[in-house]
PDB file of C-alpha atoms in Angstrom:
ATOM      1  CA  MET A   1      54.957  66.804  78.798  1.00  0.00           C
ATOM      2  CA  THR A   2      52.946  69.591  77.470  1.00  0.00           C
ATOM      3  CA  SER A   3      52.741  71.361  80.750  1.00  0.00           C
ATOM      4  CA  ALA A   4      56.515  71.186  81.300  1.00  0.00           C
ATOM      5  CA  GLY A   5      57.076  72.384  77.749  1.00  0.00           C
ATOM      6  CA  GLY A   6      54.453  75.111  78.162  1.00  0.00           C
ATOM      7  CA  SER A   7      56.029  76.267  81.419  1.00  0.00           C
ATOM      8  CA  SER A   8      59.431  76.397  79.811  1.00  0.00           C
ATOM      9  CA  MET A   9      57.989  78.372  76.919  1.00  0.00           C
ATOM     10  CA  LYS A  10      56.298  80.825  79.317  1.00  0.00           C
ATOM     11  CA  ARG A  11      59.561  81.239  81.181  1.00  0.00           C
ATOM     12  CA  ARG A  12      61.400  81.973  77.927  1.00  0.00           C
ATOM     13  CA  ARG A  13      58.746  84.511  76.920  1.00  0.00           C
ATOM     14  CA  SER A  14      58.955  86.115  80.366  1.00  0.00           C
ATOM     15  CA  ILE A  15      62.757  86.342  80.171  1.00  0.00           C
ATOM     16  CA  LEU A  16      62.531  87.673  76.628  1.00  0.00           C
ATOM     17  CA  THR A  17      59.912  90.248  77.669  1.00  0.00           C
ATOM     18  CA  TYR A  18      62.049  91.255  80.652  1.00  0.00           C
ATOM     19  CA  PHE A  19      65.139  91.506  78.386  1.00  0.00           C
ATOM     20  CA  LEU A  20      63.241  93.675  75.851  1.00  0.00           C
ATOM     21  CA  ILE A  21      61.969  95.989  78.631  1.00  0.00           C
ATOM     22  CA  VAL A  22      65.516  96.383  80.035  1.00  0.00           C
ATOM     23  CA  LEU A  23      66.880  96.902  76.525  1.00  0.00           C
ATOM     24  CA  ALA A  24      64.164  99.496  75.773  1.00  0.00           C
ATOM     25  CA  PHE A  25      65.259 101.335  78.915  1.00  0.00           C
ATOM     26  CA  LEU A  26      69.047 100.992  78.402  1.00  0.00           C
ATOM     27  CA  ILE A  27      69.152 102.148  74.769  1.00  0.00           C
ATOM     28  CA  PRO A  28      67.729 105.654  75.463  1.00  0.00           C
ATOM     29  CA  VAL A  29      69.838 105.977  78.631  1.00  0.00           C
ATOM     30  CA  GLY A  30      72.938 104.924  76.697  1.00  0.00           C
ATOM     31  CA  LEU A  31      72.178 107.346  73.864  1.00  0.00           C
ATOM     32  CA  ALA A  32      71.512 110.181  76.327  1.00  0.00           C
ATOM     33  CA  THR A  33      74.803 109.413  78.100  1.00  0.00           C
ATOM     34  CA  PHE A  34      76.695 109.339  74.801  1.00  0.00           C
ATOM     35  CA  TYR A  35      75.260 112.670  73.613  1.00  0.00           C
ATOM     36  CA  SER A  36      75.805 114.252  77.029  1.00  0.00           C
ATOM     37  CA  TYR A  37      79.447 113.103  77.005  1.00  0.00           C
ATOM     38  CA  ARG A  38      79.883 114.376  73.458  1.00  0.00           C
ATOM     39  CA  GLU A  39      78.409 117.815  74.270  1.00  0.00           C
ATOM     40  CA  THR A  40      80.509 118.088  77.433  1.00  0.00           C
ATOM     41  CA  LYS A  41      83.637 117.163  75.501  1.00  0.00           C
ATOM     42  CA  PHE A  42      82.920 119.818  72.834  1.00  0.00           C
ATOM     43  CA  HIS A  43      82.153 122.423  75.506  1.00  0.00           C
ATOM     44  CA  LEU A  44      85.354 121.676  77.444  1.00  0.00           C
ATOM     45  CA  THR A  45      87.400 121.688  74.232  1.00  0.00           C
ATOM     46  CA  ASP A  46      85.972 125.100  73.288  1.00  0.00           C
ATOM     47  CA  LEU A  47      86.656 126.377  76.790  1.00  0.00           C
ATOM     48  CA  ALA A  48      90.261 125.143  76.726  1.00  0.00           C
ATOM     49  CA  LEU A  49      90.825 126.640  73.273  1.00  0.00           C
ATOM     50  CA  SER A  50      89.390 130.006  74.305  1.00  0.00           C
ATOM     51  CA  ARG A  51      91.634 130.081  77.376  1.00  0.00           C
ATOM     52  CA  ARG A  52      94.675 129.211  75.266  1.00  0.00           C
ATOM     53  CA  GLU A  53      93.713 131.924  72.801  1.00  0.00           C
ATOM     54  CA  ALA A  54      93.527 134.441  75.654  1.00  0.00           C
ATOM     55  CA  VAL A  55      96.984 133.411  76.869  1.00  0.00           C
ATOM     56  CA  VAL A  56      98.382 133.674  73.338  1.00  0.00           C
ATOM     57  CA  ARG A  57      96.871 137.145  72.880  1.00  0.00           C
ATOM     58  CA  LEU A  58      98.363 138.270  76.187  1.00  0.00           C
ATOM     59  CA  ALA A  59     101.781 136.854  75.285  1.00  0.00           C
ATOM     60  CA  ALA A  60     101.630 138.476  71.839  1.00  0.00           C
ATOM     61  CA  GLY A  61     100.816 141.816  73.439  1.00  0.00           C
ATOM     62  CA  ILE A  62     103.746 141.534  75.834  1.00  0.00           C
ATOM     63  CA  VAL A  63     106.155 140.503  73.062  1.00  0.00           C
ATOM     64  CA  GLY A  64     104.847 143.303  70.841  1.00  0.00           C
ATOM     65  CA  GLU A  65     105.433 145.870  73.573  1.00  0.00           C
ATOM     66  CA  ARG A  66     108.978 144.602  74.193  1.00  0.00           C
ATOM     67  CA  LEU A  67     109.792 144.696  70.492  1.00  0.00           C
ATOM     68  CA  GLU A  68     108.461 148.224  70.261  1.00  0.00           C
ATOM     69  CA  ARG A  69     110.668 149.254  73.208  1.00  0.00           C
ATOM     70  CA  ILE A  70     113.702 147.656  71.548  1.00  0.00           C
ATOM     71  CA  LEU A  71     112.885 149.460  68.287  1.00  0.00           C
ATOM     72  CA  ASP A  72     112.541 152.773  70.162  1.00  0.00           C
ATOM     73  CA  LEU A  73     115.863 152.165  71.902  1.00  0.00           C
ATOM     74  CA  GLY A  74     117.532 151.328  68.601  1.00  0.00           C
ATOM     75  CA  ARG A  75     116.161 154.483  66.980  1.00  0.00           C
ATOM     76  CA  SER A  76     117.325 156.534  69.945  1.00  0.00           C
ATOM     77  CA  LEU A  77     120.820 155.034  69.990  1.00  0.00           C
ATOM     78  CA  SER A  78     121.295 155.286  66.240  1.00  0.00           C
ATOM     79  CA  THR A  79     120.549 159.003  66.249  1.00  0.00           C
ATOM     80  CA  ARG A  80     123.071 159.967  68.947  1.00  0.00           C
ATOM     81  CA  MET A  81     125.214 162.572  67.229  1.00  0.00           C
ATOM     82  CA  ALA A  82     128.630 161.396  68.510  1.00  0.00           C
ATOM     83  CA  PHE A  83     127.799 157.768  67.702  1.00  0.00           C
ATOM     84  CA  ARG A  84     126.472 158.617  64.268  1.00  0.00           C
ATOM     85  CA  ASP A  85     129.602 160.673  63.490  1.00  0.00           C
ATOM     86  CA  LEU A  86     131.929 157.813  64.510  1.00  0.00           C
ATOM     87  CA  VAL A  87     130.072 155.372  62.256  1.00  0.00           C
ATOM     88  CA  THR A  88     130.123 157.874  59.390  1.00  0.00           C
ATOM     89  CA  GLN A  89     133.908 158.218  59.829  1.00  0.00           C
ATOM     90  CA  GLY A  90     134.310 154.419  59.855  1.00  0.00           C
ATOM     91  CA  LYS A  91     135.471 154.372  63.480  1.00  0.00           C
ATOM     92  CA  TRP A  92     133.542 151.216  64.256  1.00  0.00           C
ATOM     93  CA  ASP A  93     135.449 150.161  67.377  1.00  0.00           C
ATOM     94  CA  GLU A  94     135.083 153.600  68.936  1.00  0.00           C
ATOM     95  CA  ALA A  95     131.384 153.646  68.082  1.00  0.00           C
ATOM     96  CA  ILE A  96     130.755 150.244  69.695  1.00  0.00           C
ATOM     97  CA  LEU A  97     132.363 151.470  72.913  1.00  0.00           C
ATOM     98  CA  MET A  98     129.396 153.794  73.255  1.00  0.00           C
ATOM     99  CA  MET A  99     127.129 150.725  73.147  1.00  0.00           C
ATOM    100  CA  GLU A 100     128.997 148.559  75.682  1.00  0.00           C
ATOM    101  CA  ARG A 101     126.455 149.044  78.463  1.00  0.00           C
ATOM    102  CA  VAL A 102     123.384 148.353  76.327  1.00  0.00           C
ATOM    103  CA  PRO A 103     123.353 144.528  76.845  1.00  0.00           C
ATOM    104  CA  VAL A 104     124.016 145.078  80.559  1.00  0.00           C
ATOM    105  CA  ASP A 105     121.429 147.813  81.080  1.00  0.00           C
ATOM    106  CA  PHE A 106     118.790 146.190  78.858  1.00  0.00           C
ATOM    107  CA  PRO A 107     118.676 142.430  79.591  1.00  0.00           C
ATOM    108  CA  THR A 108     116.305 141.728  76.685  1.00  0.00           C
ATOM    109  CA  ILE A 109     119.129 142.719  74.324  1.00  0.00           C
ATOM    110  CA  GLY A 110     121.756 139.987  74.106  1.00  0.00           C
ATOM    111  CA  ARG A 111     124.288 141.886  72.082  1.00  0.00           C
ATOM    112  CA  VAL A 112     124.802 144.913  69.884  1.00  0.00           C
ATOM    113  CA  PHE A 113     126.627 144.841  66.585  1.00  0.00           C
ATOM    114  CA  LEU A 114     127.387 147.279  63.825  1.00  0.00           C
ATOM    115  CA  ALA A 115     127.360 146.352  60.160  1.00  0.00           C
ATOM    116  CA  ASP A 116     128.353 148.380  57.148  1.00  0.00           C
ATOM    117  CA  LEU A 117     126.054 149.025  54.186  1.00  0.00           C
ATOM    118  CA  SER A 118     127.027 145.748  52.526  1.00  0.00           C
ATOM    119  CA  GLY A 119     125.982 143.710  55.602  1.00  0.00           C
ATOM    120  CA  THR A 120     129.506 142.994  56.876  1.00  0.00           C
ATOM    121  CA  LEU A 121     129.712 142.867  60.658  1.00  0.00           C
ATOM    122  CA  MET A 122     132.298 145.470  61.611  1.00  0.00           C
ATOM    123  CA  THR A 123     132.206 145.228  65.422  1.00  0.00           C
ATOM    124  CA  ASP A 124     130.083 143.881  68.258  1.00  0.00           C
ATOM    125  CA  THR A 125     129.585 143.907  72.009  1.00  0.00           C
ATOM    126  CA  PRO A 126     129.957 141.602  73.761  1.00  0.00           C
ATOM    127  CA  PRO A 127     132.375 140.397  71.116  1.00  0.00           C
ATOM    128  CA  LEU A 128     131.834 136.959  69.625  1.00  0.00           C
ATOM    129  CA  PRO A 129     134.886 135.269  68.149  1.00  0.00           C
ATOM    130  CA  GLY A 130     134.882 134.579  64.441  1.00  0.00           C
ATOM    131  CA  VAL A 131     132.069 136.870  63.329  1.00  0.00           C
ATOM    132  CA  ARG A 132     133.813 140.204  62.757  1.00  0.00           C
ATOM    133  CA  GLY A 133     134.356 140.749  59.079  1.00  0.00           C
ATOM    134  CA  GLU A 134     131.736 138.142  58.145  1.00  0.00           C
ATOM    135  CA  ASN A 135     129.109 139.258  55.667  1.00  0.00           C
ATOM    136  CA  PHE A 136     125.513 138.774  56.796  1.00  0.00           C
ATOM    137  CA  ALA A 137     123.747 140.219  53.755  1.00  0.00           C
ATOM    138  CA  TYR A 138     121.944 136.883  53.399  1.00  0.00           C
ATOM    139  CA  ARG A 139     120.263 137.285  56.789  1.00  0.00           C
ATOM    140  CA  ASP A 140     116.672 138.414  57.086  1.00  0.00           C
ATOM    141  CA  TRP A 141     117.589 141.343  59.372  1.00  0.00           C
ATOM    142  CA  TYR A 142     119.834 142.803  56.663  1.00  0.00           C
ATOM    143  CA  GLN A 143     117.560 142.098  53.715  1.00  0.00           C
ATOM    144  CA  GLY A 144     114.482 143.447  55.483  1.00  0.00           C
ATOM    145  CA  GLY A 145     116.261 146.484  56.906  1.00  0.00           C
ATOM    146  CA  SER A 146     118.063 147.412  53.704  1.00  0.00           C
ATOM    147  CA  ARG A 147     114.936 147.117  51.556  1.00  0.00           C
ATOM    148  CA  ASP A 148     113.692 150.583  52.604  1.00  0.00           C
ATOM    149  CA  TRP A 149     116.372 151.431  55.166  1.00  0.00           C
ATOM    150  CA  LYS A 150     113.811 151.435  57.954  1.00  0.00           C
ATOM    151  CA  PRO A 151     113.983 149.677  61.344  1.00  0.00           C
ATOM    152  CA  TYR A 152     113.237 145.997  60.895  1.00  0.00           C
ATOM    153  CA  VAL A 153     112.584 142.995  63.167  1.00  0.00           C
ATOM    154  CA  SER A 154     113.890 139.766  61.651  1.00  0.00           C
ATOM    155  CA  THR A 155     112.427 136.313  61.788  1.00  0.00           C
ATOM    156  CA  VAL A 156     114.036 133.843  64.185  1.00  0.00           C
ATOM    157  CA  TYR A 157     117.306 132.369  62.942  1.00  0.00           C
ATOM    158  CA  ARG A 158     120.246 130.330  64.257  1.00  0.00           C
ATOM    159  CA  ARG A 159     123.122 132.503  65.447  1.00  0.00           C
ATOM    160  CA  ALA A 160     126.392 132.241  63.499  1.00  0.00           C
ATOM    161  CA  ALA A 161     128.628 132.031  66.594  1.00  0.00           C
ATOM    162  CA  ALA A 162     128.640 129.486  69.387  1.00  0.00           C
ATOM    163  CA  PRO A 163     126.478 128.771  71.188  1.00  0.00           C
ATOM    164  CA  ARG A 164     124.318 128.413  68.092  1.00  0.00           C
ATOM    165  CA  VAL A 165     121.001 129.367  69.633  1.00  0.00           C
ATOM    166  CA  ASN A 166     117.869 130.739  67.994  1.00  0.00           C
ATOM    167  CA  VAL A 167     117.721 134.539  68.034  1.00  0.00           C
ATOM    168  CA  PHE A 168     116.110 137.420  66.212  1.00  0.00           C
ATOM    169  CA  ALA A 169     117.643 140.766  65.322  1.00  0.00           C
ATOM    170  CA  VAL A 170     116.322 144.286  65.352  1.00  0.00           C
ATOM    171  CA  ALA A 171     118.120 146.182  62.593  1.00  0.00           C
ATOM    172  CA  VAL A 172     118.108 149.960  62.728  1.00  0.00           C
ATOM    173  CA  PRO A 173     119.771 152.045  59.991  1.00  0.00           C
ATOM    174  CA  ILE A 174     122.307 154.620  61.149  1.00  0.00           C
ATOM    175  CA  ARG A 175     121.844 157.835  59.215  1.00  0.00           C
ATOM    176  CA  GLU A 176     124.314 160.644  58.812  1.00  0.00           C
ATOM    177  CA  GLU A 177     123.168 164.201  59.365  1.00  0.00           C
ATOM    178  CA  SER A 178     122.283 164.637  55.679  1.00  0.00           C
ATOM    179  CA  GLY A 179     119.975 161.594  55.872  1.00  0.00           C
ATOM    180  CA  GLY A 180     122.085 159.035  54.017  1.00  0.00           C
ATOM    181  CA  VAL A 181     122.542 155.613  55.605  1.00  0.00           C
ATOM    182  CA  THR A 182     126.074 154.866  56.855  1.00  0.00           C
ATOM    183  CA  GLY A 183     125.605 151.588  58.719  1.00  0.00           C
ATOM    184  CA  VAL A 184     123.258 149.254  60.556  1.00  0.00           C
ATOM    185  CA  LEU A 185     122.881 148.963  64.324  1.00  0.00           C
TER     186      LEU A 185
END
């Protein structure tokens, strides 16, 4: 009985020794694999974030350039002598006729409207039903533009007329020859 028990004990020790050797090998391999995976994940995350940042910077540059072009156009249009004189005389509908082609010729501009000094929309092109005569002094474009009477780009807001989509406005003061503000384009 002793020899069968001794053989069984040797076999157990051999299996245990074999198990400990395999375990001693697998633990470092497992840890190395885990740390390698972790480092790769961090590297790929950093790479993805840097690429996204590059795309965002490019998009911001493009949007900034377009906004600057719209501001330049607004400044140019608001200083046209005949247009400025019509606004000064309160001939809003005649003044907007001069702007009819702007949304057609400049696809980034959805519409053009004229507001008086109190923020009331006097006329627009293309015309939207139900907004003429409405006061928009609460809007960011009016508040920001009227603060110093300088061109102003609003934050995004929901349009008052249907379809109620998100838009932003570029507000440019219209100045009479003497320099006083007579309206907002």
